[in-house]
mmCIF file with all atom_site columns, C-alpha atoms in Angstrom:
data_model
loop_
_atom_site.group_PDB
_atom_site.id
_atom_site.type_symbol
_atom_site.label_atom_id
_atom_site.label_alt_id
_atom_site.label_comp_id
_atom_site.label_asym_id
_atom_site.label_entity_id
_atom_site.label_seq_id
_atom_site.pdbx_PDB_ins_code
_atom_site.Cartn_x
_atom_site.Cartn_y
_atom_site.Cartn_z
_atom_site.occupancy
_atom_site.B_iso_or_equiv
_atom_site.pdbx_formal_charge
_atom_site.auth_seq_id
_atom_site.auth_comp_id
_atom_site.auth_asym_id
_atom_site.auth_atom_id
_atom_site.pdbx_PDB_model_num
ATOM 1   C CA . MET B 1 1   ? 41.738 79.498  218.818 1.00 96.00 ? 1199 MET B CA 1
ATOM 2   C CA . LEU B 1 2   ? 39.647 79.456  221.965 1.00 98.00 ? 1200 LEU B CA 1
ATOM 3   C CA . LEU B 1 3   ? 36.279 80.638  220.631 1.00 98.00 ? 1201 LEU B CA 1
ATOM 4   C CA . GLY B 1 4   ? 34.184 77.780  219.321 1.00 97.00 ? 1202 GLY B CA 1
ATOM 5   C CA . GLN B 1 5   ? 31.325 77.146  216.914 1.00 98.00 ? 1203 GLN B CA 1
ATOM 6   C CA . ASN B 1 6   ? 28.615 79.829  217.036 1.00 98.00 ? 1204 ASN B CA 1
ATOM 7   C CA . SER B 1 7   ? 30.245 81.606  219.972 1.00 98.00 ? 1205 SER B CA 1
ATOM 8   C CA . LYS B 1 8   ? 28.782 84.962  220.951 1.00 98.00 ? 1206 LYS B CA 1
ATOM 9   C CA . LEU B 1 9   ? 31.443 87.426  222.079 1.00 98.00 ? 1207 LEU B CA 1
ATOM 10  C CA . VAL B 1 10  ? 30.225 90.548  223.891 1.00 98.00 ? 1208 VAL B CA 1
ATOM 11  C CA . MET B 1 11  ? 32.784 93.343  224.284 1.00 99.00 ? 1209 MET B CA 1
ATOM 12  C CA . ILE B 1 12  ? 31.941 96.028  226.821 1.00 98.00 ? 1210 ILE B CA 1
ATOM 13  C CA . GLY B 1 13  ? 33.695 99.202  227.913 1.00 98.00 ? 1211 GLY B CA 1
ATOM 14  C CA . ASP B 1 14  ? 33.817 102.967 227.431 1.00 98.00 ? 1212 ASP B CA 1
ATOM 15  C CA . SER B 1 15  ? 34.379 105.250 224.413 1.00 98.00 ? 1213 SER B CA 1
ATOM 16  C CA . ILE B 1 16  ? 37.458 103.300 223.326 1.00 98.00 ? 1214 ILE B CA 1
ATOM 17  C CA . THR B 1 17  ? 35.180 100.304 222.827 1.00 98.00 ? 1215 THR B CA 1
ATOM 18  C CA . ASP B 1 18  ? 32.119 102.279 221.690 1.00 98.00 ? 1216 ASP B CA 1
ATOM 19  C CA . CYS B 1 19  ? 33.555 104.020 218.603 1.00 98.00 ? 1217 CYS B CA 1
ATOM 20  C CA . GLU B 1 20  ? 30.154 105.038 217.212 1.00 98.00 ? 1218 GLU B CA 1
ATOM 21  C CA . ARG B 1 21  ? 28.534 101.615 217.508 1.00 98.00 ? 1219 ARG B CA 1
ATOM 22  C CA . ALA B 1 22  ? 24.807 101.251 216.897 1.00 98.00 ? 1220 ALA B CA 1
ATOM 23  C CA . ARG B 1 23  ? 22.152 101.370 219.631 1.00 97.00 ? 1221 ARG B CA 1
ATOM 24  C CA . PRO B 1 24  ? 20.770 99.493  221.444 1.00 97.00 ? 1222 PRO B CA 1
ATOM 25  C CA . ARG B 1 25  ? 23.272 96.798  220.385 1.00 97.00 ? 1223 ARG B CA 1
ATOM 26  C CA . GLY B 1 26  ? 26.414 97.229  218.368 1.00 98.00 ? 1224 GLY B CA 1
ATOM 27  C CA . GLU B 1 27  ? 26.034 94.583  215.700 1.00 97.00 ? 1225 GLU B CA 1
ATOM 28  C CA . GLY B 1 28  ? 24.672 94.366  212.194 1.00 94.00 ? 1226 GLY B CA 1
ATOM 29  C CA . LEU B 1 29  ? 25.144 96.108  208.873 1.00 94.00 ? 1227 LEU B CA 1
ATOM 30  C CA . PHE B 1 30  ? 26.497 99.524  207.907 1.00 94.00 ? 1228 PHE B CA 1
ATOM 31  C CA . GLY B 1 31  ? 29.147 99.920  210.588 1.00 94.00 ? 1229 GLY B CA 1
ATOM 32  C CA . ALA B 1 32  ? 26.853 98.995  213.472 1.00 98.00 ? 1230 ALA B CA 1
ATOM 33  C CA . ILE B 1 33  ? 29.737 97.360  215.319 1.00 98.00 ? 1231 ILE B CA 1
ATOM 34  C CA . GLY B 1 34  ? 31.637 100.646 215.467 1.00 98.00 ? 1232 GLY B CA 1
ATOM 35  C CA . LYS B 1 35  ? 34.923 101.852 214.011 1.00 97.00 ? 1233 LYS B CA 1
ATOM 36  C CA . GLY B 1 36  ? 37.478 100.653 216.544 1.00 98.00 ? 1234 GLY B CA 1
ATOM 37  C CA . TYR B 1 37  ? 39.223 97.556  217.823 1.00 98.00 ? 1235 TYR B CA 1
ATOM 38  C CA . VAL B 1 38  ? 35.954 95.638  218.166 1.00 98.00 ? 1236 VAL B CA 1
ATOM 39  C CA . SER B 1 39  ? 35.347 95.963  214.424 1.00 98.00 ? 1237 SER B CA 1
ATOM 40  C CA . LEU B 1 40  ? 38.887 94.746  213.724 1.00 98.00 ? 1238 LEU B CA 1
ATOM 41  C CA . VAL B 1 41  ? 38.423 91.751  216.005 1.00 98.00 ? 1239 VAL B CA 1
ATOM 42  C CA . ASP B 1 42  ? 35.153 90.911  214.275 1.00 98.00 ? 1240 ASP B CA 1
ATOM 43  C CA . ALA B 1 43  ? 36.647 91.274  210.802 1.00 97.00 ? 1241 ALA B CA 1
ATOM 44  C CA . LEU B 1 44  ? 39.704 89.156  211.544 1.00 97.00 ? 1242 LEU B CA 1
ATOM 45  C CA . LEU B 1 45  ? 37.688 86.418  213.229 1.00 97.00 ? 1243 LEU B CA 1
ATOM 46  C CA . THR B 1 46  ? 35.343 86.258  210.237 1.00 96.00 ? 1244 THR B CA 1
ATOM 47  C CA . ALA B 1 47  ? 38.231 86.251  207.744 1.00 96.00 ? 1245 ALA B CA 1
ATOM 48  C CA . ALA B 1 48  ? 40.179 83.455  209.422 1.00 97.00 ? 1246 ALA B CA 1
ATOM 49  C CA . TYR B 1 49  ? 37.360 81.379  210.924 1.00 97.00 ? 1247 TYR B CA 1
ATOM 50  C CA . PRO B 1 50  ? 34.312 81.860  208.653 1.00 96.00 ? 1248 PRO B CA 1
ATOM 51  C CA . GLU B 1 51  ? 32.985 78.371  209.375 1.00 96.00 ? 1249 GLU B CA 1
ATOM 52  C CA . LEU B 1 52  ? 32.618 79.094  213.099 1.00 97.00 ? 1250 LEU B CA 1
ATOM 53  C CA . GLY B 1 53  ? 29.903 81.728  212.714 1.00 97.00 ? 1251 GLY B CA 1
ATOM 54  C CA . ILE B 1 54  ? 31.254 83.804  215.600 1.00 98.00 ? 1252 ILE B CA 1
ATOM 55  C CA . ARG B 1 55  ? 28.958 86.663  216.636 1.00 98.00 ? 1253 ARG B CA 1
ATOM 56  C CA . VAL B 1 56  ? 30.614 89.798  218.026 1.00 98.00 ? 1254 VAL B CA 1
ATOM 57  C CA . VAL B 1 57  ? 28.496 92.405  219.850 1.00 98.00 ? 1255 VAL B CA 1
ATOM 58  C CA . ASN B 1 58  ? 29.869 95.827  220.817 1.00 98.00 ? 1256 ASN B CA 1
ATOM 59  C CA . MET B 1 59  ? 28.394 97.167  224.054 1.00 98.00 ? 1257 MET B CA 1
ATOM 60  C CA . GLY B 1 60  ? 30.841 99.994  224.725 1.00 98.00 ? 1258 GLY B CA 1
ATOM 61  C CA . THR B 1 61  ? 29.366 103.307 225.877 1.00 98.00 ? 1259 THR B CA 1
ATOM 62  C CA . SER B 1 62  ? 31.267 106.576 225.722 1.00 98.00 ? 1260 SER B CA 1
ATOM 63  C CA . GLY B 1 63  ? 32.018 108.212 229.063 1.00 97.00 ? 1261 GLY B CA 1
ATOM 64  C CA . ASN B 1 64  ? 31.397 105.092 231.114 1.00 98.00 ? 1262 ASN B CA 1
ATOM 65  C CA . ASN B 1 65  ? 33.230 104.081 234.253 1.00 98.00 ? 1263 ASN B CA 1
ATOM 66  C CA . VAL B 1 66  ? 32.831 100.927 236.332 1.00 98.00 ? 1264 VAL B CA 1
ATOM 67  C CA . ARG B 1 67  ? 29.811 102.441 238.122 1.00 98.00 ? 1265 ARG B CA 1
ATOM 68  C CA . ASP B 1 68  ? 28.036 102.833 234.776 1.00 98.00 ? 1266 ASP B CA 1
ATOM 69  C CA . LEU B 1 69  ? 28.832 99.245  233.816 1.00 98.00 ? 1267 LEU B CA 1
ATOM 70  C CA . THR B 1 70  ? 27.271 98.114  237.077 1.00 98.00 ? 1268 THR B CA 1
ATOM 71  C CA . ASP B 1 71  ? 24.085 100.060 236.301 1.00 98.00 ? 1269 ASP B CA 1
ATOM 72  C CA . ARG B 1 72  ? 23.647 98.515  232.845 1.00 98.00 ? 1270 ARG B CA 1
ATOM 73  C CA . TRP B 1 73  ? 25.089 95.053  233.426 1.00 98.00 ? 1271 TRP B CA 1
ATOM 74  C CA . GLU B 1 74  ? 21.752 93.235  233.416 1.00 98.00 ? 1272 GLU B CA 1
ATOM 75  C CA . THR B 1 75  ? 20.564 94.564  230.058 1.00 98.00 ? 1273 THR B CA 1
ATOM 76  C CA . ASP B 1 76  ? 23.907 94.958  228.300 1.00 98.00 ? 1274 ASP B CA 1
ATOM 77  C CA . VAL B 1 77  ? 25.628 91.748  229.370 1.00 98.00 ? 1275 VAL B CA 1
ATOM 78  C CA . LEU B 1 78  ? 23.514 89.187  231.206 1.00 98.00 ? 1276 LEU B CA 1
ATOM 79  C CA . ASP B 1 79  ? 20.430 89.535  228.991 1.00 98.00 ? 1277 ASP B CA 1
ATOM 80  C CA . LEU B 1 80  ? 22.616 88.991  225.902 1.00 98.00 ? 1278 LEU B CA 1
ATOM 81  C CA . LYS B 1 81  ? 23.808 85.605  227.214 1.00 98.00 ? 1279 LYS B CA 1
ATOM 82  C CA . PRO B 1 82  ? 27.350 85.765  225.859 1.00 98.00 ? 1280 PRO B CA 1
ATOM 83  C CA . ASP B 1 83  ? 29.564 82.714  225.601 1.00 98.00 ? 1281 ASP B CA 1
ATOM 84  C CA . TRP B 1 84  ? 32.621 84.936  225.849 1.00 98.00 ? 1282 TRP B CA 1
ATOM 85  C CA . LEU B 1 85  ? 32.862 88.361  227.451 1.00 98.00 ? 1283 LEU B CA 1
ATOM 86  C CA . SER B 1 86  ? 35.574 91.020  227.129 1.00 98.00 ? 1284 SER B CA 1
ATOM 87  C CA . ILE B 1 87  ? 35.767 93.916  229.606 1.00 99.00 ? 1285 ILE B CA 1
ATOM 88  C CA . MET B 1 88  ? 37.959 96.997  229.235 1.00 98.00 ? 1286 MET B CA 1
ATOM 89  C CA . ILE B 1 89  ? 37.075 99.734  231.730 1.00 98.00 ? 1287 ILE B CA 1
ATOM 90  C CA . GLY B 1 90  ? 38.936 102.200 233.918 1.00 98.00 ? 1288 GLY B CA 1
ATOM 91  C CA . THR B 1 91  ? 40.028 105.098 231.740 1.00 98.00 ? 1289 THR B CA 1
ATOM 92  C CA . ASN B 1 92  ? 37.274 107.468 232.895 1.00 98.00 ? 1290 ASN B CA 1
ATOM 93  C CA . ASP B 1 93  ? 37.532 106.220 236.474 1.00 98.00 ? 1291 ASP B CA 1
ATOM 94  C CA . ILE B 1 94  ? 41.107 107.549 236.434 1.00 98.00 ? 1292 ILE B CA 1
ATOM 95  C CA . TRP B 1 95  ? 40.953 110.419 233.927 1.00 97.00 ? 1293 TRP B CA 1
ATOM 96  C CA . ARG B 1 96  ? 38.343 112.377 235.888 1.00 97.00 ? 1294 ARG B CA 1
ATOM 97  C CA . GLN B 1 97  ? 40.773 112.449 238.810 1.00 97.00 ? 1295 GLN B CA 1
ATOM 98  C CA . TYR B 1 98  ? 43.157 114.470 236.628 1.00 97.00 ? 1296 TYR B CA 1
ATOM 99  C CA . ASP B 1 99  ? 41.063 116.549 234.211 1.00 95.00 ? 1297 ASP B CA 1
ATOM 100 C CA . LEU B 1 100 ? 38.311 117.347 236.765 1.00 96.00 ? 1298 LEU B CA 1
ATOM 101 C CA . PRO B 1 101 ? 40.205 117.251 240.068 1.00 96.00 ? 1299 PRO B CA 1
ATOM 102 C CA . ALA B 1 102 ? 37.644 119.355 241.973 1.00 97.00 ? 1300 ALA B CA 1
ATOM 103 C CA . GLN B 1 103 ? 34.663 117.203 240.932 1.00 96.00 ? 1301 GLN B CA 1
ATOM 104 C CA . THR B 1 104 ? 35.411 114.390 243.308 1.00 96.00 ? 1302 THR B CA 1
ATOM 105 C CA . GLU B 1 105 ? 31.993 112.800 242.852 1.00 96.00 ? 1303 GLU B CA 1
ATOM 106 C CA . GLN B 1 106 ? 33.178 111.724 239.382 1.00 94.00 ? 1304 GLN B CA 1
ATOM 107 C CA . HIS B 1 107 ? 36.336 110.072 240.701 1.00 97.00 ? 1305 HIS B CA 1
ATOM 108 C CA . VAL B 1 108 ? 36.359 106.299 241.037 1.00 98.00 ? 1306 VAL B CA 1
ATOM 109 C CA . TYR B 1 109 ? 39.270 105.469 243.303 1.00 98.00 ? 1307 TYR B CA 1
ATOM 110 C CA . ILE B 1 110 ? 41.062 102.171 243.158 1.00 98.00 ? 1308 ILE B CA 1
ATOM 111 C CA . ASP B 1 111 ? 39.317 100.435 246.073 1.00 98.00 ? 1309 ASP B CA 1
ATOM 112 C CA . GLU B 1 112 ? 35.874 101.116 244.611 1.00 98.00 ? 1310 GLU B CA 1
ATOM 113 C CA . TYR B 1 113 ? 37.119 100.198 241.142 1.00 98.00 ? 1311 TYR B CA 1
ATOM 114 C CA . GLU B 1 114 ? 38.346 96.812  242.335 1.00 98.00 ? 1312 GLU B CA 1
ATOM 115 C CA . GLU B 1 115 ? 35.229 96.128  244.406 1.00 98.00 ? 1313 GLU B CA 1
ATOM 116 C CA . LYS B 1 116 ? 32.793 96.905  241.606 1.00 98.00 ? 1314 LYS B CA 1
ATOM 117 C CA . LEU B 1 117 ? 34.764 95.207  238.846 1.00 98.00 ? 1315 LEU B CA 1
ATOM 118 C CA . GLU B 1 118 ? 35.195 92.070  240.920 1.00 98.00 ? 1316 GLU B CA 1
ATOM 119 C CA . ALA B 1 119 ? 31.484 92.016  241.734 1.00 98.00 ? 1317 ALA B CA 1
ATOM 120 C CA . LEU B 1 120 ? 30.663 92.048  238.014 1.00 98.00 ? 1318 LEU B CA 1
ATOM 121 C CA . VAL B 1 121 ? 33.221 89.371  237.229 1.00 98.00 ? 1319 VAL B CA 1
ATOM 122 C CA . GLU B 1 122 ? 32.180 87.137  240.128 1.00 98.00 ? 1320 GLU B CA 1
ATOM 123 C CA . ARG B 1 123 ? 28.524 87.455  239.158 1.00 97.00 ? 1321 ARG B CA 1
ATOM 124 C CA . THR B 1 124 ? 29.093 86.641  235.500 1.00 98.00 ? 1322 THR B CA 1
ATOM 125 C CA . ARG B 1 125 ? 32.039 84.245  235.303 1.00 98.00 ? 1323 ARG B CA 1
ATOM 126 C CA . PRO B 1 126 ? 30.020 81.061  236.052 1.00 97.00 ? 1324 PRO B CA 1
ATOM 127 C CA . THR B 1 127 ? 27.764 81.736  233.045 1.00 97.00 ? 1325 THR B CA 1
ATOM 128 C CA . LEU B 1 128 ? 30.639 82.139  230.571 1.00 98.00 ? 1326 LEU B CA 1
ATOM 129 C CA . GLN B 1 129 ? 32.788 79.807  228.529 1.00 98.00 ? 1327 GLN B CA 1
ATOM 130 C CA . GLY B 1 130 ? 35.529 82.404  228.587 1.00 98.00 ? 1328 GLY B CA 1
ATOM 131 C CA . LEU B 1 131 ? 36.355 85.842  229.945 1.00 98.00 ? 1329 LEU B CA 1
ATOM 132 C CA . VAL B 1 132 ? 38.906 88.398  228.745 1.00 98.00 ? 1330 VAL B CA 1
ATOM 133 C CA . LEU B 1 133 ? 39.971 91.242  231.036 1.00 98.00 ? 1331 LEU B CA 1
ATOM 134 C CA . MET B 1 134 ? 41.784 94.141  229.374 1.00 98.00 ? 1332 MET B CA 1
ATOM 135 C CA . THR B 1 135 ? 43.632 96.851  231.291 1.00 98.00 ? 1333 THR B CA 1
ATOM 136 C CA . PRO B 1 136 ? 43.039 100.561 230.840 1.00 98.00 ? 1334 PRO B CA 1
ATOM 137 C CA . PHE B 1 137 ? 45.992 102.417 229.312 1.00 98.00 ? 1335 PHE B CA 1
ATOM 138 C CA . TYR B 1 138 ? 47.533 105.857 228.886 1.00 98.00 ? 1336 TYR B CA 1
ATOM 139 C CA . LEU B 1 139 ? 49.769 106.593 225.925 1.00 97.00 ? 1337 LEU B CA 1
ATOM 140 C CA . GLU B 1 140 ? 52.524 108.178 227.977 1.00 96.00 ? 1338 GLU B CA 1
ATOM 141 C CA . PRO B 1 141 ? 55.920 106.433 227.982 1.00 95.00 ? 1339 PRO B CA 1
ATOM 142 C CA . ASN B 1 142 ? 57.060 108.189 231.176 1.00 95.00 ? 1340 ASN B CA 1
ATOM 143 C CA . GLU B 1 143 ? 56.063 105.757 233.943 1.00 96.00 ? 1341 GLU B CA 1
ATOM 144 C CA . ALA B 1 144 ? 56.507 108.501 236.564 1.00 97.00 ? 1342 ALA B CA 1
ATOM 145 C CA . ASP B 1 145 ? 53.780 110.639 234.992 1.00 97.00 ? 1343 ASP B CA 1
ATOM 146 C CA . PRO B 1 146 ? 50.971 110.774 237.598 1.00 97.00 ? 1344 PRO B CA 1
ATOM 147 C CA . MET B 1 147 ? 48.166 109.600 235.325 1.00 97.00 ? 1345 MET B CA 1
ATOM 148 C CA . ARG B 1 148 ? 50.305 106.877 233.774 1.00 97.00 ? 1346 ARG B CA 1
ATOM 149 C CA . ARG B 1 149 ? 51.337 105.709 237.251 1.00 98.00 ? 1347 ARG B CA 1
ATOM 150 C CA . THR B 1 150 ? 47.704 105.542 238.365 1.00 98.00 ? 1348 THR B CA 1
ATOM 151 C CA . MET B 1 151 ? 46.722 103.727 235.172 1.00 98.00 ? 1349 MET B CA 1
ATOM 152 C CA . ASP B 1 152 ? 49.369 101.086 235.864 1.00 98.00 ? 1350 ASP B CA 1
ATOM 153 C CA . GLN B 1 153 ? 48.014 100.584 239.388 1.00 98.00 ? 1351 GLN B CA 1
ATOM 154 C CA . TYR B 1 154 ? 44.497 99.981  238.065 1.00 98.00 ? 1352 TYR B CA 1
ATOM 155 C CA . GLY B 1 155 ? 45.973 97.632  235.487 1.00 98.00 ? 1353 GLY B CA 1
ATOM 156 C CA . GLN B 1 156 ? 47.449 95.578  238.307 1.00 98.00 ? 1354 GLN B CA 1
ATOM 157 C CA . VAL B 1 157 ? 43.946 95.216  239.743 1.00 98.00 ? 1355 VAL B CA 1
ATOM 158 C CA . VAL B 1 158 ? 42.754 93.834  236.399 1.00 98.00 ? 1356 VAL B CA 1
ATOM 159 C CA . GLN B 1 159 ? 45.658 91.391  236.326 1.00 98.00 ? 1357 GLN B CA 1
ATOM 160 C CA . LYS B 1 160 ? 44.857 90.185  239.849 1.00 98.00 ? 1358 LYS B CA 1
ATOM 161 C CA . LEU B 1 161 ? 41.205 89.600  238.979 1.00 98.00 ? 1359 LEU B CA 1
ATOM 162 C CA . ALA B 1 162 ? 42.128 87.793  235.763 1.00 98.00 ? 1360 ALA B CA 1
ATOM 163 C CA . SER B 1 163 ? 44.273 85.392  237.742 1.00 98.00 ? 1361 SER B CA 1
ATOM 164 C CA . LYS B 1 164 ? 41.641 84.897  240.440 1.00 98.00 ? 1362 LYS B CA 1
ATOM 165 C CA . TYR B 1 165 ? 38.772 84.212  238.029 1.00 98.00 ? 1363 TYR B CA 1
ATOM 166 C CA . ASP B 1 166 ? 40.569 82.215  235.339 1.00 98.00 ? 1364 ASP B CA 1
ATOM 167 C CA . ALA B 1 167 ? 40.289 84.958  232.724 1.00 98.00 ? 1365 ALA B CA 1
ATOM 168 C CA . ARG B 1 168 ? 42.491 85.745  229.769 1.00 98.00 ? 1366 ARG B CA 1
ATOM 169 C CA . PHE B 1 169 ? 44.532 88.837  230.646 1.00 98.00 ? 1367 PHE B CA 1
ATOM 170 C CA . VAL B 1 170 ? 45.345 91.561  228.102 1.00 98.00 ? 1368 VAL B CA 1
ATOM 171 C CA . ASP B 1 171 ? 47.963 94.080  229.191 1.00 98.00 ? 1369 ASP B CA 1
ATOM 172 C CA . THR B 1 172 ? 47.081 96.851  226.767 1.00 98.00 ? 1370 THR B CA 1
ATOM 173 C CA . GLN B 1 173 ? 49.663 99.207  228.290 1.00 98.00 ? 1371 GLN B CA 1
ATOM 174 C CA . ALA B 1 174 ? 52.446 96.704  227.602 1.00 98.00 ? 1372 ALA B CA 1
ATOM 175 C CA . ALA B 1 175 ? 51.210 96.309  224.023 1.00 98.00 ? 1373 ALA B CA 1
ATOM 176 C CA . PHE B 1 176 ? 51.279 100.065 223.475 1.00 98.00 ? 1374 PHE B CA 1
ATOM 177 C CA . ASN B 1 177 ? 54.660 100.415 225.170 1.00 97.00 ? 1375 ASN B CA 1
ATOM 178 C CA . LYS B 1 178 ? 56.241 98.313  222.436 1.00 97.00 ? 1376 LYS B CA 1
ATOM 179 C CA . VAL B 1 179 ? 54.936 100.744 219.820 1.00 97.00 ? 1377 VAL B CA 1
ATOM 180 C CA . LEU B 1 180 ? 55.749 103.845 221.881 1.00 96.00 ? 1378 LEU B CA 1
ATOM 181 C CA . GLY B 1 181 ? 59.369 102.783 221.870 1.00 94.00 ? 1379 GLY B CA 1
ATOM 182 C CA . HIS B 1 182 ? 59.444 103.874 218.231 1.00 97.00 ? 1380 HIS B CA 1
ATOM 183 C CA . ILE B 1 183 ? 56.829 106.584 217.685 1.00 95.00 ? 1381 ILE B CA 1
ATOM 184 C CA . TYR B 1 184 ? 55.488 109.614 219.552 1.00 96.00 ? 1382 TYR B CA 1
ATOM 185 C CA . PRO B 1 185 ? 52.203 109.105 221.475 1.00 96.00 ? 1383 PRO B CA 1
ATOM 186 C CA . ALA B 1 186 ? 50.269 111.686 219.454 1.00 95.00 ? 1384 ALA B CA 1
ATOM 187 C CA . THR B 1 187 ? 50.834 109.481 216.408 1.00 95.00 ? 1385 THR B CA 1
ATOM 188 C CA . LEU B 1 188 ? 48.440 106.991 218.007 1.00 96.00 ? 1386 LEU B CA 1
ATOM 189 C CA . ALA B 1 189 ? 46.107 109.267 219.985 1.00 96.00 ? 1387 ALA B CA 1
ATOM 190 C CA . TRP B 1 190 ? 45.890 113.067 220.028 1.00 93.00 ? 1388 TRP B CA 1
ATOM 191 C CA . ASP B 1 191 ? 44.782 113.042 223.676 1.00 95.00 ? 1389 ASP B CA 1
ATOM 192 C CA . ARG B 1 192 ? 46.786 109.915 224.621 1.00 96.00 ? 1390 ARG B CA 1
ATOM 193 C CA . VAL B 1 193 ? 43.535 108.089 225.362 1.00 97.00 ? 1391 VAL B CA 1
ATOM 194 C CA . HIS B 1 194 ? 41.402 107.751 222.214 1.00 97.00 ? 1392 HIS B CA 1
ATOM 195 C CA . PRO B 1 195 ? 43.410 105.804 219.620 1.00 98.00 ? 1393 PRO B CA 1
ATOM 196 C CA . ASN B 1 196 ? 43.383 106.247 215.876 1.00 98.00 ? 1394 ASN B CA 1
ATOM 197 C CA . MET B 1 197 ? 43.088 103.128 213.738 1.00 98.00 ? 1395 MET B CA 1
ATOM 198 C CA . SER B 1 198 ? 46.726 102.218 214.288 1.00 97.00 ? 1396 SER B CA 1
ATOM 199 C CA . GLY B 1 199 ? 46.111 102.327 218.024 1.00 98.00 ? 1397 GLY B CA 1
ATOM 200 C CA . HIS B 1 200 ? 42.973 100.256 217.672 1.00 98.00 ? 1398 HIS B CA 1
ATOM 201 C CA . ALA B 1 201 ? 45.015 97.720  215.712 1.00 98.00 ? 1399 ALA B CA 1
ATOM 202 C CA . VAL B 1 202 ? 47.339 97.434  218.720 1.00 98.00 ? 1400 VAL B CA 1
ATOM 203 C CA . LEU B 1 203 ? 44.334 96.675  220.930 1.00 98.00 ? 1401 LEU B CA 1
ATOM 204 C CA . ALA B 1 204 ? 42.851 94.179  218.475 1.00 98.00 ? 1402 ALA B CA 1
ATOM 205 C CA . ARG B 1 205 ? 46.159 92.341  218.101 1.00 98.00 ? 1403 ARG B CA 1
ATOM 206 C CA . ALA B 1 206 ? 46.600 92.116  221.875 1.00 98.00 ? 1404 ALA B CA 1
ATOM 207 C CA . PHE B 1 207 ? 43.068 90.765  222.281 1.00 98.00 ? 1405 PHE B CA 1
ATOM 208 C CA . LEU B 1 208 ? 43.454 88.216  219.502 1.00 98.00 ? 1406 LEU B CA 1
ATOM 209 C CA . GLN B 1 209 ? 46.739 87.013  220.961 1.00 98.00 ? 1407 GLN B CA 1
ATOM 210 C CA . ALA B 1 210 ? 44.963 86.368  224.258 1.00 98.00 ? 1408 ALA B CA 1
ATOM 211 C CA . ILE B 1 211 ? 42.403 84.099  222.593 1.00 98.00 ? 1409 ILE B CA 1
ATOM 212 C CA . GLU B 1 212 ? 45.108 82.252  220.626 1.00 98.00 ? 1410 GLU B CA 1
ATOM 213 C CA . TYR B 1 213 ? 44.092 83.542  217.210 1.00 98.00 ? 1411 TYR B CA 1
ATOM 214 C CA . ASP B 1 214 ? 46.040 82.033  214.305 1.00 97.00 ? 1412 ASP B CA 1
ATOM 215 C CA . TYR B 1 215 ? 47.029 84.734  211.812 1.00 93.00 ? 1413 TYR B CA 1
ATOM 216 C CA . ASN B 1 216 ? 48.196 82.136  209.285 1.00 93.00 ? 1414 ASN B CA 1
ATOM 217 C CA . ARG B 1 217 ? 44.965 80.161  209.219 1.00 91.00 ? 1415 ARG B CA 1
ATOM 218 C CA . GLY B 1 218 ? 43.480 79.896  205.768 1.00 80.00 ? 1416 GLY B CA 1
ATOM 219 C CA . LEU B 1 219 ? 46.460 81.471  204.016 1.00 82.00 ? 1417 LEU B CA 1
#
């Protein structure tokens, strides 16, 4: 497993990461880390690697796009001095293009998305032991669906940046596609964006695979 002794892992993103985490930082007692994939990652790391003392901090914020991450990067990432950082952003950048088509000021098109995400990665990568970049996703098995097609294009940007900056790449869409081959999308997310706990388990498993987590450790 790639995370080492006393590693601090900060996980940042939008509502899919947020999941009712505490403010100002999502860590601590009584569900402070939220109710989604971040909490599952934290629980499974603690269960399998208790001696490492890994610290997981949830810095997801509902409604965020890559512009919002840029605005809060100093306080919500750099000031926390993570050893490892996970970024999953892009859903709102894309979704607003489809659910609010007339409000173009809320649209973050792919060129701006890539420019801003790369700027954050380039700025932060030298300070990190490890970086995980996770794609946005849309729980729609039809690849020709307009929003799904756009989501895949933004995912390709994430993959390119992961390769360029020596980051662990998590293709969340591919992980969900395996499940969607057997069950209807609404079983995982009523709006095809915000997963239930089964959907969050898909995300957590994909993340843990990327950091070479050993499910059999300690059993």
